[in-house]
Coordinates of C-alpha atoms in Angstrom, one line a residue:
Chain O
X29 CA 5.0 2.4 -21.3
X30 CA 8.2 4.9 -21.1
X31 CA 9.9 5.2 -18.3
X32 CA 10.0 8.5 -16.4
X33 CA 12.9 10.0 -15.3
X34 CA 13.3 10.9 -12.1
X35 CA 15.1 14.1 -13.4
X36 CA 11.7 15.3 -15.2
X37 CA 10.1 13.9 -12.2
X38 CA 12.0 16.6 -9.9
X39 CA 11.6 19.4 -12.7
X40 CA 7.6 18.8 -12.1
X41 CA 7.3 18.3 -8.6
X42 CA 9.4 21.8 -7.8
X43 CA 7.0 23.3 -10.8
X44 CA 4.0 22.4 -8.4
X45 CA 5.4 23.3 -5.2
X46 CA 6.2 26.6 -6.7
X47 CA 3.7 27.7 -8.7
X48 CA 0.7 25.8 -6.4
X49 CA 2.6 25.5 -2.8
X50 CA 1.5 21.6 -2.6
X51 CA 5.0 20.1 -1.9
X52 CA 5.7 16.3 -3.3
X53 CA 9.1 16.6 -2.9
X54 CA 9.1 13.8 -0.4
X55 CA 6.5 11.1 -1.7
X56 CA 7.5 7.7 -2.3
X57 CA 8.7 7.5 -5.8
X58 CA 7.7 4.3 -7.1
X59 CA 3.9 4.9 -6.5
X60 CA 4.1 9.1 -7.2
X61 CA 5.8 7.5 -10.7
X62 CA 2.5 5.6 -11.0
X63 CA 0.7 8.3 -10.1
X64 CA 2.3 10.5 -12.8
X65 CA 2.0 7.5 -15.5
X66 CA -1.3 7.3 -15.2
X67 CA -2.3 11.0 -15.5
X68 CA 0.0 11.1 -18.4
X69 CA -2.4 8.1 -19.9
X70 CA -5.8 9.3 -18.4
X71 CA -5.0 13.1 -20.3
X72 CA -3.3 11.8 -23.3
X73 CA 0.1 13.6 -22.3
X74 CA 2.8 12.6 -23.9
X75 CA 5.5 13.5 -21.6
X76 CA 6.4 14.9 -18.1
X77 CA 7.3 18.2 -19.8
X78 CA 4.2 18.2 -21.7
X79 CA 2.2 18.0 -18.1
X80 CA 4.0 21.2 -16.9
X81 CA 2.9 23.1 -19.5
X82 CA -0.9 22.1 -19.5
X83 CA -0.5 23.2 -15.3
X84 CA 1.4 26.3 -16.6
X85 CA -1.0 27.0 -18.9
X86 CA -4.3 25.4 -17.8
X87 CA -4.7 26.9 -14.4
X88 CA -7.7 24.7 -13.2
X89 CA -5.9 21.3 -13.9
X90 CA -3.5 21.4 -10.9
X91 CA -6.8 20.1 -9.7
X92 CA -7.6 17.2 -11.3
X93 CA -3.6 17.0 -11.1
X94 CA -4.7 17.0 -7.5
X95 CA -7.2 14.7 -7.6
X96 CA -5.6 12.0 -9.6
X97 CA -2.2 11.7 -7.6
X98 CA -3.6 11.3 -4.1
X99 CA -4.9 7.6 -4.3
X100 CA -8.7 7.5 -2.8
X101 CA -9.2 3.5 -2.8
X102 CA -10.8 3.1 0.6
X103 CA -12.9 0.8 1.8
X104 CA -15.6 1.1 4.7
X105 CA -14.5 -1.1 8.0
X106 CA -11.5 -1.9 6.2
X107 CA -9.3 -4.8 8.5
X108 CA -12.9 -5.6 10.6
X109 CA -10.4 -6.6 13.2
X110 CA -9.1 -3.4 13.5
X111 CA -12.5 -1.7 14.2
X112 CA -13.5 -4.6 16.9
X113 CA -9.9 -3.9 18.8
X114 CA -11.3 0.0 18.8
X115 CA -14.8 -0.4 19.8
X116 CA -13.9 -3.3 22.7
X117 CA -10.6 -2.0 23.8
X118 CA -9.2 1.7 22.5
X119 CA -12.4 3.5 22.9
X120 CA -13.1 2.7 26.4
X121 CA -9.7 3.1 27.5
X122 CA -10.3 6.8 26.5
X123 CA -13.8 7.1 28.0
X124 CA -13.0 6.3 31.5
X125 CA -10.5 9.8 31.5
X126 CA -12.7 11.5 29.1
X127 CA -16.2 12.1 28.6
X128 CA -15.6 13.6 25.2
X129 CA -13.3 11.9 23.0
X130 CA -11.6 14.0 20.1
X131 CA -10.8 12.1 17.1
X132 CA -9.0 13.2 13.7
X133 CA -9.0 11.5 10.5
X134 CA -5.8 12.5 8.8
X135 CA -6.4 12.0 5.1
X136 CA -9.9 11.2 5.6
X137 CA -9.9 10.3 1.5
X138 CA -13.6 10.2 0.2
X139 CA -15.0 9.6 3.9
X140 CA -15.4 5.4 4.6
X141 CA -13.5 5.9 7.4
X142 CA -15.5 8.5 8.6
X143 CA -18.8 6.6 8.5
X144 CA -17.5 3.7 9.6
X145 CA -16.4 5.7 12.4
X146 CA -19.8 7.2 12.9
X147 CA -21.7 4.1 12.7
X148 CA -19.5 2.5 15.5
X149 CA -19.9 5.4 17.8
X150 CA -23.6 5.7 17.4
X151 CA -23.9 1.8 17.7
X152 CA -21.5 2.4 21.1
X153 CA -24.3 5.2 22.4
X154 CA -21.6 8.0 22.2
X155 CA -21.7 9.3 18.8
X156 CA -22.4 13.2 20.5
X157 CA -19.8 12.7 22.8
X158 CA -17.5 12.6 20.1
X159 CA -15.7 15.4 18.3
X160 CA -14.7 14.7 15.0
X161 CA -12.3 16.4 12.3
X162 CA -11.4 15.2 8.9
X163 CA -9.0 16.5 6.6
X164 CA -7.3 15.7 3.1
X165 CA -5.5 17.4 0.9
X166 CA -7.6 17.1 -1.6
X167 CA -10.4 19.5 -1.6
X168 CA -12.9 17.8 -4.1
X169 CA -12.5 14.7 -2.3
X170 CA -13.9 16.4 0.9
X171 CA -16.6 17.3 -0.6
X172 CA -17.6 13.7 -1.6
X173 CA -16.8 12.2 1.3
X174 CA -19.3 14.6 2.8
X175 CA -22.2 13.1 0.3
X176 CA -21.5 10.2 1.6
X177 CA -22.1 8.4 -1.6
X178 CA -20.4 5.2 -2.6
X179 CA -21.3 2.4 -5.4
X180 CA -23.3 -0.3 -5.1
X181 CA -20.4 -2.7 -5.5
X182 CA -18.5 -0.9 -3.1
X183 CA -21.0 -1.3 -0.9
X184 CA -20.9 -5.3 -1.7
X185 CA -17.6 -4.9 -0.1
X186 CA -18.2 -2.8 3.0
X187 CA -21.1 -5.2 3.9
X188 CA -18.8 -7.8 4.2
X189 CA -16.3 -5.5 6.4
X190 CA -19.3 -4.5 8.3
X191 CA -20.8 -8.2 9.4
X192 CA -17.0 -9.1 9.7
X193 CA -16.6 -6.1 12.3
X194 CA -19.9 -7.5 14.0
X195 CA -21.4 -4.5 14.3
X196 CA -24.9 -4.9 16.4
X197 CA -27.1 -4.1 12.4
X198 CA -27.3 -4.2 9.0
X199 CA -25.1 -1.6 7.0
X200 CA -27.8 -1.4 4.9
X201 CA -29.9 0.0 8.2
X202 CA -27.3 3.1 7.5
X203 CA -28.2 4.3 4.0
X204 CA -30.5 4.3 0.8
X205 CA -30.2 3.3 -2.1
X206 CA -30.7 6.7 -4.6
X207 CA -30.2 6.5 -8.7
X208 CA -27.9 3.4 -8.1
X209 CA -25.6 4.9 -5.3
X210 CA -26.2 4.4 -1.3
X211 CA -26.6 7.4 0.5
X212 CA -24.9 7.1 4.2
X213 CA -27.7 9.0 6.1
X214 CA -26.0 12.4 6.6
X215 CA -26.9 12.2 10.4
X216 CA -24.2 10.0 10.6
X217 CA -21.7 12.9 9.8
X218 CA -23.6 15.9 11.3
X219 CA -20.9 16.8 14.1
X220 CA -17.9 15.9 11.7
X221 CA -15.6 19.0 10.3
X222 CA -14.6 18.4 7.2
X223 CA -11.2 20.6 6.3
X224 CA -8.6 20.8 4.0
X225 CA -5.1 20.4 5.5
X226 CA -2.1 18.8 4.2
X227 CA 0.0 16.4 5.8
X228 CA 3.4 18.1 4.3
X229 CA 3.4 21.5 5.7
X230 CA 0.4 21.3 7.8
X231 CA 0.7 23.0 11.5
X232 CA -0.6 21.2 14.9
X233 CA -3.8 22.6 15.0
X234 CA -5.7 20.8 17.7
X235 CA -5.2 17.8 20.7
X236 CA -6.6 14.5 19.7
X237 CA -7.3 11.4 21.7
X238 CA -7.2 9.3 18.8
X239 CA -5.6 10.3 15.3
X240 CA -6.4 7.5 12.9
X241 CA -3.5 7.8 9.8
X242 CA -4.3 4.7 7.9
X243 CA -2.5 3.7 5.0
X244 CA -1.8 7.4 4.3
X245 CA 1.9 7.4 5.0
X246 CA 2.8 4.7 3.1
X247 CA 2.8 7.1 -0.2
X248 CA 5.7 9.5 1.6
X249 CA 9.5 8.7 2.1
X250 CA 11.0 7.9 5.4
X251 CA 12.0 11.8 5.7
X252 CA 8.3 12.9 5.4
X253 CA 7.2 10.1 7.6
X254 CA 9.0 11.7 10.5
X255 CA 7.9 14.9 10.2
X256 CA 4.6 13.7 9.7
X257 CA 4.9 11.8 13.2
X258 CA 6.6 14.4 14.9
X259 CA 3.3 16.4 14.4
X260 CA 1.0 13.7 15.6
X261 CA 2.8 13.2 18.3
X262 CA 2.5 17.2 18.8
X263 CA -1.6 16.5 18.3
X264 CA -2.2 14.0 20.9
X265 CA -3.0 14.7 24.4
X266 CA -0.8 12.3 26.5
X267 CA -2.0 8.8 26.9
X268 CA -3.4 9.9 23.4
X269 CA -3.7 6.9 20.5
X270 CA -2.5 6.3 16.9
X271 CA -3.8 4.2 14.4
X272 CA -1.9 3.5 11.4
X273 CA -2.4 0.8 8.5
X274 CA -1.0 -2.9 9.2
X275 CA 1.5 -2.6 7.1
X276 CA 3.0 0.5 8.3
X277 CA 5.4 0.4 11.5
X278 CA 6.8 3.0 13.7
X279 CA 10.3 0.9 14.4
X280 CA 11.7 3.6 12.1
X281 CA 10.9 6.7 13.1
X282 CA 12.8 9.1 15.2
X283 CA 10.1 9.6 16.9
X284 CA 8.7 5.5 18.2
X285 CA 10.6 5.7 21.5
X286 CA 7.5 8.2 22.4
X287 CA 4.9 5.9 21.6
X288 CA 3.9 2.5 22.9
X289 CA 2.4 -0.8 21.4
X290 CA -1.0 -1.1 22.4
X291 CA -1.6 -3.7 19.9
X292 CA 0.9 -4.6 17.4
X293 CA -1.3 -6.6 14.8
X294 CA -3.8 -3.8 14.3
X295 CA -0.9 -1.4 14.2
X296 CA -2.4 0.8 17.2
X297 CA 0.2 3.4 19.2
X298 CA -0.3 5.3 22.6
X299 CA 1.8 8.3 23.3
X300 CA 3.4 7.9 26.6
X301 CA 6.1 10.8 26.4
X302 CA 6.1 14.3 25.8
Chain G
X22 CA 20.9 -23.9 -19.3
X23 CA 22.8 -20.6 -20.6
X24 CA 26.0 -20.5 -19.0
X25 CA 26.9 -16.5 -19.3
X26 CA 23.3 -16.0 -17.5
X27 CA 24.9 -17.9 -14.5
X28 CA 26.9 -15.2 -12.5
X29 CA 27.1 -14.1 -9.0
X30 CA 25.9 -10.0 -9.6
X31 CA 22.6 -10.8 -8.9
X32 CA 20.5 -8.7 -6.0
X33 CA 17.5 -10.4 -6.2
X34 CA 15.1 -13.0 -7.2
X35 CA 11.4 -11.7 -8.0
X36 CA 8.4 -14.3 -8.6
X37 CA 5.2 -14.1 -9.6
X38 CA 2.3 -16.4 -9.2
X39 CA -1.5 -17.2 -9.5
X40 CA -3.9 -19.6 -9.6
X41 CA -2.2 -23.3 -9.5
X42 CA 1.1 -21.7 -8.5
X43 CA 1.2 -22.8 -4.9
X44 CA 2.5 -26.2 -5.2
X45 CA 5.6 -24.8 -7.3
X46 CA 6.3 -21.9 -4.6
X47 CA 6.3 -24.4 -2.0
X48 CA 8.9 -26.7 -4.1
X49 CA 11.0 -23.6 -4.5
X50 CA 11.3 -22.8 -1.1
X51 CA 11.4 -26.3 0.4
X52 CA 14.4 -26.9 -2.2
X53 CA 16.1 -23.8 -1.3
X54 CA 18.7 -23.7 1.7
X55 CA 19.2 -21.2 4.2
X56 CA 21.8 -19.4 3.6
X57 CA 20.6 -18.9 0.4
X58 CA 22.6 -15.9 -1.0
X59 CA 19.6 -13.4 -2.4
X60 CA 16.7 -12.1 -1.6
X61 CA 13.5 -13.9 -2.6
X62 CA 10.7 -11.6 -3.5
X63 CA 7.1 -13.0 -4.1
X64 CA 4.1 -11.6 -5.1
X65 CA 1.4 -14.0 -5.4
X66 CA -2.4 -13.8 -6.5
X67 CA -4.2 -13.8 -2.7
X68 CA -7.6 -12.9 -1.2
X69 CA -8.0 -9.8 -0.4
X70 CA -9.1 -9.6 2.6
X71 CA -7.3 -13.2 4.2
X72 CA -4.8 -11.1 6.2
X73 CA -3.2 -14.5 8.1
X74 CA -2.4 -17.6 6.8
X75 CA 0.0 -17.4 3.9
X76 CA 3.0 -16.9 5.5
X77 CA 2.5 -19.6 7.9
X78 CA 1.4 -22.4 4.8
X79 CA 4.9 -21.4 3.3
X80 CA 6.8 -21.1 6.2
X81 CA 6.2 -24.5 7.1
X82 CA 7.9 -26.0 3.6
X83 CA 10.4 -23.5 3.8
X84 CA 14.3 -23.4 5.2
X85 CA 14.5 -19.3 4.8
X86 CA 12.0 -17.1 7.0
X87 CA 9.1 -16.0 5.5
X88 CA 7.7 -12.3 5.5
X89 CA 4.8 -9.7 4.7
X90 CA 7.1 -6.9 4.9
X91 CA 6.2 -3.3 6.8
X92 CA 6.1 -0.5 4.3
X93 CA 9.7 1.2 4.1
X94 CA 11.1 -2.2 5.3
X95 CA 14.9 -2.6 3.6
X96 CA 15.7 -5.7 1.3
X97 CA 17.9 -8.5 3.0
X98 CA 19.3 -11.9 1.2
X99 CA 18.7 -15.1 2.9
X100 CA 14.8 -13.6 3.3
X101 CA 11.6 -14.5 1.8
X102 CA 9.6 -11.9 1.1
X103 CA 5.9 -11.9 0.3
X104 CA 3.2 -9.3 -0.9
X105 CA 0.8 -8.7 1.8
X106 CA -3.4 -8.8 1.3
X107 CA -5.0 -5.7 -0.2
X108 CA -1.8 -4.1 -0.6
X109 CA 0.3 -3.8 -3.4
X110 CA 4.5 -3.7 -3.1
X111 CA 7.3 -2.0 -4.6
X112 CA 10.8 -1.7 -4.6
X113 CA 12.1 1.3 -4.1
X114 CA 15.8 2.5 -5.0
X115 CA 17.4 2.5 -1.7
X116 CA 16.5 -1.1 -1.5
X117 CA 13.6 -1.0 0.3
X118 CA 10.0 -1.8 0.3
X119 CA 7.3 0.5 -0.2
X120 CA 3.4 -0.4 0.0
X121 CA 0.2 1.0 -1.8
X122 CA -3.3 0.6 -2.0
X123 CA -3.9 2.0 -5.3
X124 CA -7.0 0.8 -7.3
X125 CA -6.3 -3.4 -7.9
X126 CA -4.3 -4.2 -11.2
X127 CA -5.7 -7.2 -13.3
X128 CA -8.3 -7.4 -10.6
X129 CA -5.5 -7.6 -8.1
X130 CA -4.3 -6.1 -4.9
X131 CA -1.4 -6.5 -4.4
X132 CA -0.6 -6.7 -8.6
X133 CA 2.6 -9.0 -9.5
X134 CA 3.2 -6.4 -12.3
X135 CA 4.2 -3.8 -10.0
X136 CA 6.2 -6.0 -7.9
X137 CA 7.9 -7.2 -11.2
X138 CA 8.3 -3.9 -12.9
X139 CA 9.6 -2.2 -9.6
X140 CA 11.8 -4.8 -9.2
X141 CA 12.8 -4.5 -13.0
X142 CA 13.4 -0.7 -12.5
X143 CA 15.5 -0.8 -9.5
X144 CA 17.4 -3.8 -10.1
X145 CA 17.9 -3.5 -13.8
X146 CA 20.1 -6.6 -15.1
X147 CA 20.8 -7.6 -11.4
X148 CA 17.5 -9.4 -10.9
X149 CA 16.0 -12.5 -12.1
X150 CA 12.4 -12.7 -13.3
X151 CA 10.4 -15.7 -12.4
X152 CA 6.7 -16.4 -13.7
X153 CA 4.8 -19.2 -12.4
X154 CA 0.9 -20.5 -13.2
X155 CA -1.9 -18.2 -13.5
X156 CA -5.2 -17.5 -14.8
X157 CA -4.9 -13.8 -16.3
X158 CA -2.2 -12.1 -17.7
X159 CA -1.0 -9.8 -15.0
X160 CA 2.7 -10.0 -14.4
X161 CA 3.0 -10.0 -18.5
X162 CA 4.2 -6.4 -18.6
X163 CA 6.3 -6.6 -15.4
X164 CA 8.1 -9.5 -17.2
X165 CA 8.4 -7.2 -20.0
X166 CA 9.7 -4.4 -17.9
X167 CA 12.3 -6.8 -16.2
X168 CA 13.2 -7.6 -19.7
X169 CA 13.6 -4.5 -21.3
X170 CA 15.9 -3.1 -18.2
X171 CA 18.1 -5.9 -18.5
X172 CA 17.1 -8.9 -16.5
X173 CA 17.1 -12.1 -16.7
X174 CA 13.6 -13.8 -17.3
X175 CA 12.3 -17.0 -16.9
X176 CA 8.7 -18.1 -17.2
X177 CA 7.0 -21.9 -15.6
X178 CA 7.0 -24.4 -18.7
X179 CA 3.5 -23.9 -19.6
X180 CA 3.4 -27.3 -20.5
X181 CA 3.6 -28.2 -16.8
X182 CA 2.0 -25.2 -15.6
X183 CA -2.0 -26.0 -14.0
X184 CA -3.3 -22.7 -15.8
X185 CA -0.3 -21.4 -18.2
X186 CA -2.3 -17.9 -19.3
X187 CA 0.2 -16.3 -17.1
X188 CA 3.7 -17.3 -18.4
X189 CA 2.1 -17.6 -22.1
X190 CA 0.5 -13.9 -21.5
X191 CA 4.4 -13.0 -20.8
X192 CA 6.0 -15.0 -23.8
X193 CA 3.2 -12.8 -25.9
X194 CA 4.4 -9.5 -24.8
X195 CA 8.3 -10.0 -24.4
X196 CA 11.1 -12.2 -24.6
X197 CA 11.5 -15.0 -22.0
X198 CA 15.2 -16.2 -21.8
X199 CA 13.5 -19.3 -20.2
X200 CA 10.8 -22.2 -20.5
X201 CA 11.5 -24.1 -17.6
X202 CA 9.9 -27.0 -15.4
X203 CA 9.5 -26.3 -11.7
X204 CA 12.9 -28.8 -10.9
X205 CA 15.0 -27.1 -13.1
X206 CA 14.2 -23.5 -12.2
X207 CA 15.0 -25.0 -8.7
X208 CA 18.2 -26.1 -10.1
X209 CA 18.8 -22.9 -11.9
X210 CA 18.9 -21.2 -8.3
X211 CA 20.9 -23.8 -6.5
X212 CA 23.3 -23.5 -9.3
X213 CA 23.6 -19.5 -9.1
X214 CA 23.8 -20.0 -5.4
X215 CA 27.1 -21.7 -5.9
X216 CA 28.7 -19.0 -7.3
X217 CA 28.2 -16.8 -4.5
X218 CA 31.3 -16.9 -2.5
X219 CA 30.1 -16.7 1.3
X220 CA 27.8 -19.7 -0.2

């Protein structure tokens, strides 16, 4: 394995953001290295230069470039306690001021989240109250989150999430089994909007009682992280929530004087300033 | 012991372990005082989805704290640092820790290999390379990577390790500057402690 320079690293990453406006300028570099290692491998490239000229001259592979640098290794319930600390506690908390509740999933990846999501609202009664938005960056991705189809073994997984979450069925009450791959039943996901919007440059477009960011942020620098913050802040209605992934932390950010603990295990945030 | 390998440039100490590795972590630490002048980076083989637990079984043998640390987190000596569940961690230039959840490594999340060859990058010869018992072979290439930047590497005697694929997986793929038993890489730190001056 050679090692990439971060100088060829920079030559590619202002390549994309000028030719294909996706900016990843500010992306942690150890994993974006990774990321760019294993493209190199997966296409047979032999160099960082050799991967600008195939998006130079290739113009559909920035995206599979697209594809393969955003990292899409989700699981369904993932942290089970997380999920039971939203259903018994965060939830509520929003339905006695509310009687809709407007939730974004910001890099919604290939959709567990999103059913996970569903399934705990319907299992709640209030899956039509809800309002629902997902968005990733990557625009094939969307579209298999929205089939809602996931591996068998994956789904060996999210069972185990799912009883650990103590939901009130059996996951498997929420899909069949088609050609080797569950199907989530596409009820599940019938008042979702699916939409492409990246983190990096993307505007406030909407007010949101609960922005779930899990494990999303981790893959920018501290700069990014900020700005990304900032915006959330800017998306939630005061009193609003934030979920981010138990390993992430707000102490950092400009913005965490803003934002509240509400539960500092499960890495969940209420915004209690303007 | 190689004396010119003994100096006090050091930043860090990164090591890796697997199955039948727990009982020499815990040595390690217990042996280890507390103003111990480096940081002490761990990843070790863990399940998945156990998100409590480790932490506490090592903090109780050890004299430094013990932590999973937060993603963008910076490095300080005198710590213990250990890769959380379902995550993997880096080391980012800067000095800092950054966390993934890129698809698992060796059938591993977090992966010692990209601890190890993190480590390796950002540290170059200013880190020393420690690989305990294990059952599969990752951590080989982030030995190697330690290695080939300029580190100092040392794998667990295999002779005394439980399961020795791991350290012999490394001595297949690069050059180990050391075999040692669990005492003596316990007195290899102690000794490189006492060339620190604040020691």
């Amino acid at each position: 394995m050679k090692e990439i320079e971060i100088a060829s690293l920079k030559r590619l990453t202002e390549f994309v953001k000028l030719n294909f406006g996706y900016d990843f300028t500010n992306y942690a570099m150890s994993s974006f290295k990774r990321r760019i290692s294993r493209i190199l491998e997966l296409y047979n490239i032999n160099s960082v230069e050799n991967l600008i000229t195939k998006l130079d001259t290739e113009k559909d592979f920035i995206e599979t470039f697209i594809v393969e640098i955003t990292v899409n290794v989700t699981e369904m319930f993932r942290d089970p306690s997380f999920w039971r600390v939203l259903r018994d506690d965060v939830i509520p908390g929003i339905l006695l001021n509310h009687e809709r509740i407007k939730i974004w999933h910001a890099g919604c990846s290939s959709g567990e989240e999103v059913f996970s999501m569903a399934i705990m609202l319907k299992e709640m009664g209030i899956l039509n109250n809800a309002t629902i938005i997902a968005t990733d960056l990557d625009k094939d991705i969307l579209k298999r989150a929205q089939m809602g189809k996931y591996t068998l073994k994956n789904m060996e997984l999210n069972s185990k999430n799912y009883i650990r979450f103590q939901g009130n069925h059996k996951l498997e009450d929420y899909y069949s089994v088609k050609n080797n791959l569950a199907v989530l039943n596409p009820d599940l996901i019938s008042n979702v909007s699916f939409r492409s919007h990246d983190l990096v440059k993307g505007d406030i477009f909407n007010k949101f009682d609960l922005i779930l960011c899990r494990n999303v942020m981790i893959y920018f620098n501290q700069n990014l992280q900020n700005e990304v913050l900032r915006r959330f802040h800017g998306s939630l209605f005061k009193f609003g929530y934030l979920a981010i992934g138990s390993k992430e932390s707000l102490i950092w950010c400009d913005i965490a004087n803003k934002f509240i603990v509400v539960n500092n295990e499960e890495k969940i945030y209420k915004k209690f300033r303007d | 012991m190689v004396k010119s390998q003994l100096h006090n440039r050091y930043k860090a100490i990164v090591i890796g372990g697997s199955a039948g590795s727990f009982q020499g972590v815990v040595k390690i630490l217990s042996n280890i005082p507390e103003n111990f002048p480096l940081p002490i980076i761990m990843c070790l083989h863990r399940l998945k989805h156990v998100r409590h637990g480790f932490v506490e079984a090592l903090s109780i043998k050890s004299n430094l704290e013990v932590r999973e640390p937060y993603d963008k987190e910076g490095v300080k000596k005198g710590m213990v640092y250990l890769a959380p569940a379902n995550y993997h961690m880096s080391l980012e230039l800067g000095n800092y820790f950054s966390m993934s959840t890129e698809e698992m490594i060796n059938n591993s999340r977090p992966a010692i290999d990209i601890t190890l060859g993190s480590a390796g990058y950002v540290y170059k010869d200013r880190l020393v390379g420690i690989l305990l018992s294990g059952a599969n072979k990752d951590g080989a290439l982030g030995m190697k990577r330690i290695k080939d930047r300029g580190g100092y590497t040392i794998v667990q005697d295999p002779d005394e390790c439980m399961i020795p694929t791991m350290p012999n997986a490394a001595l297949a793929v690069t050059e180990i500057d050391m075999k040692l038993k669990v005492d003596e890489i316990v007195k290899f730190l102690l000794d490189l402690a006492k060339l620190y001056k604040k020691y």
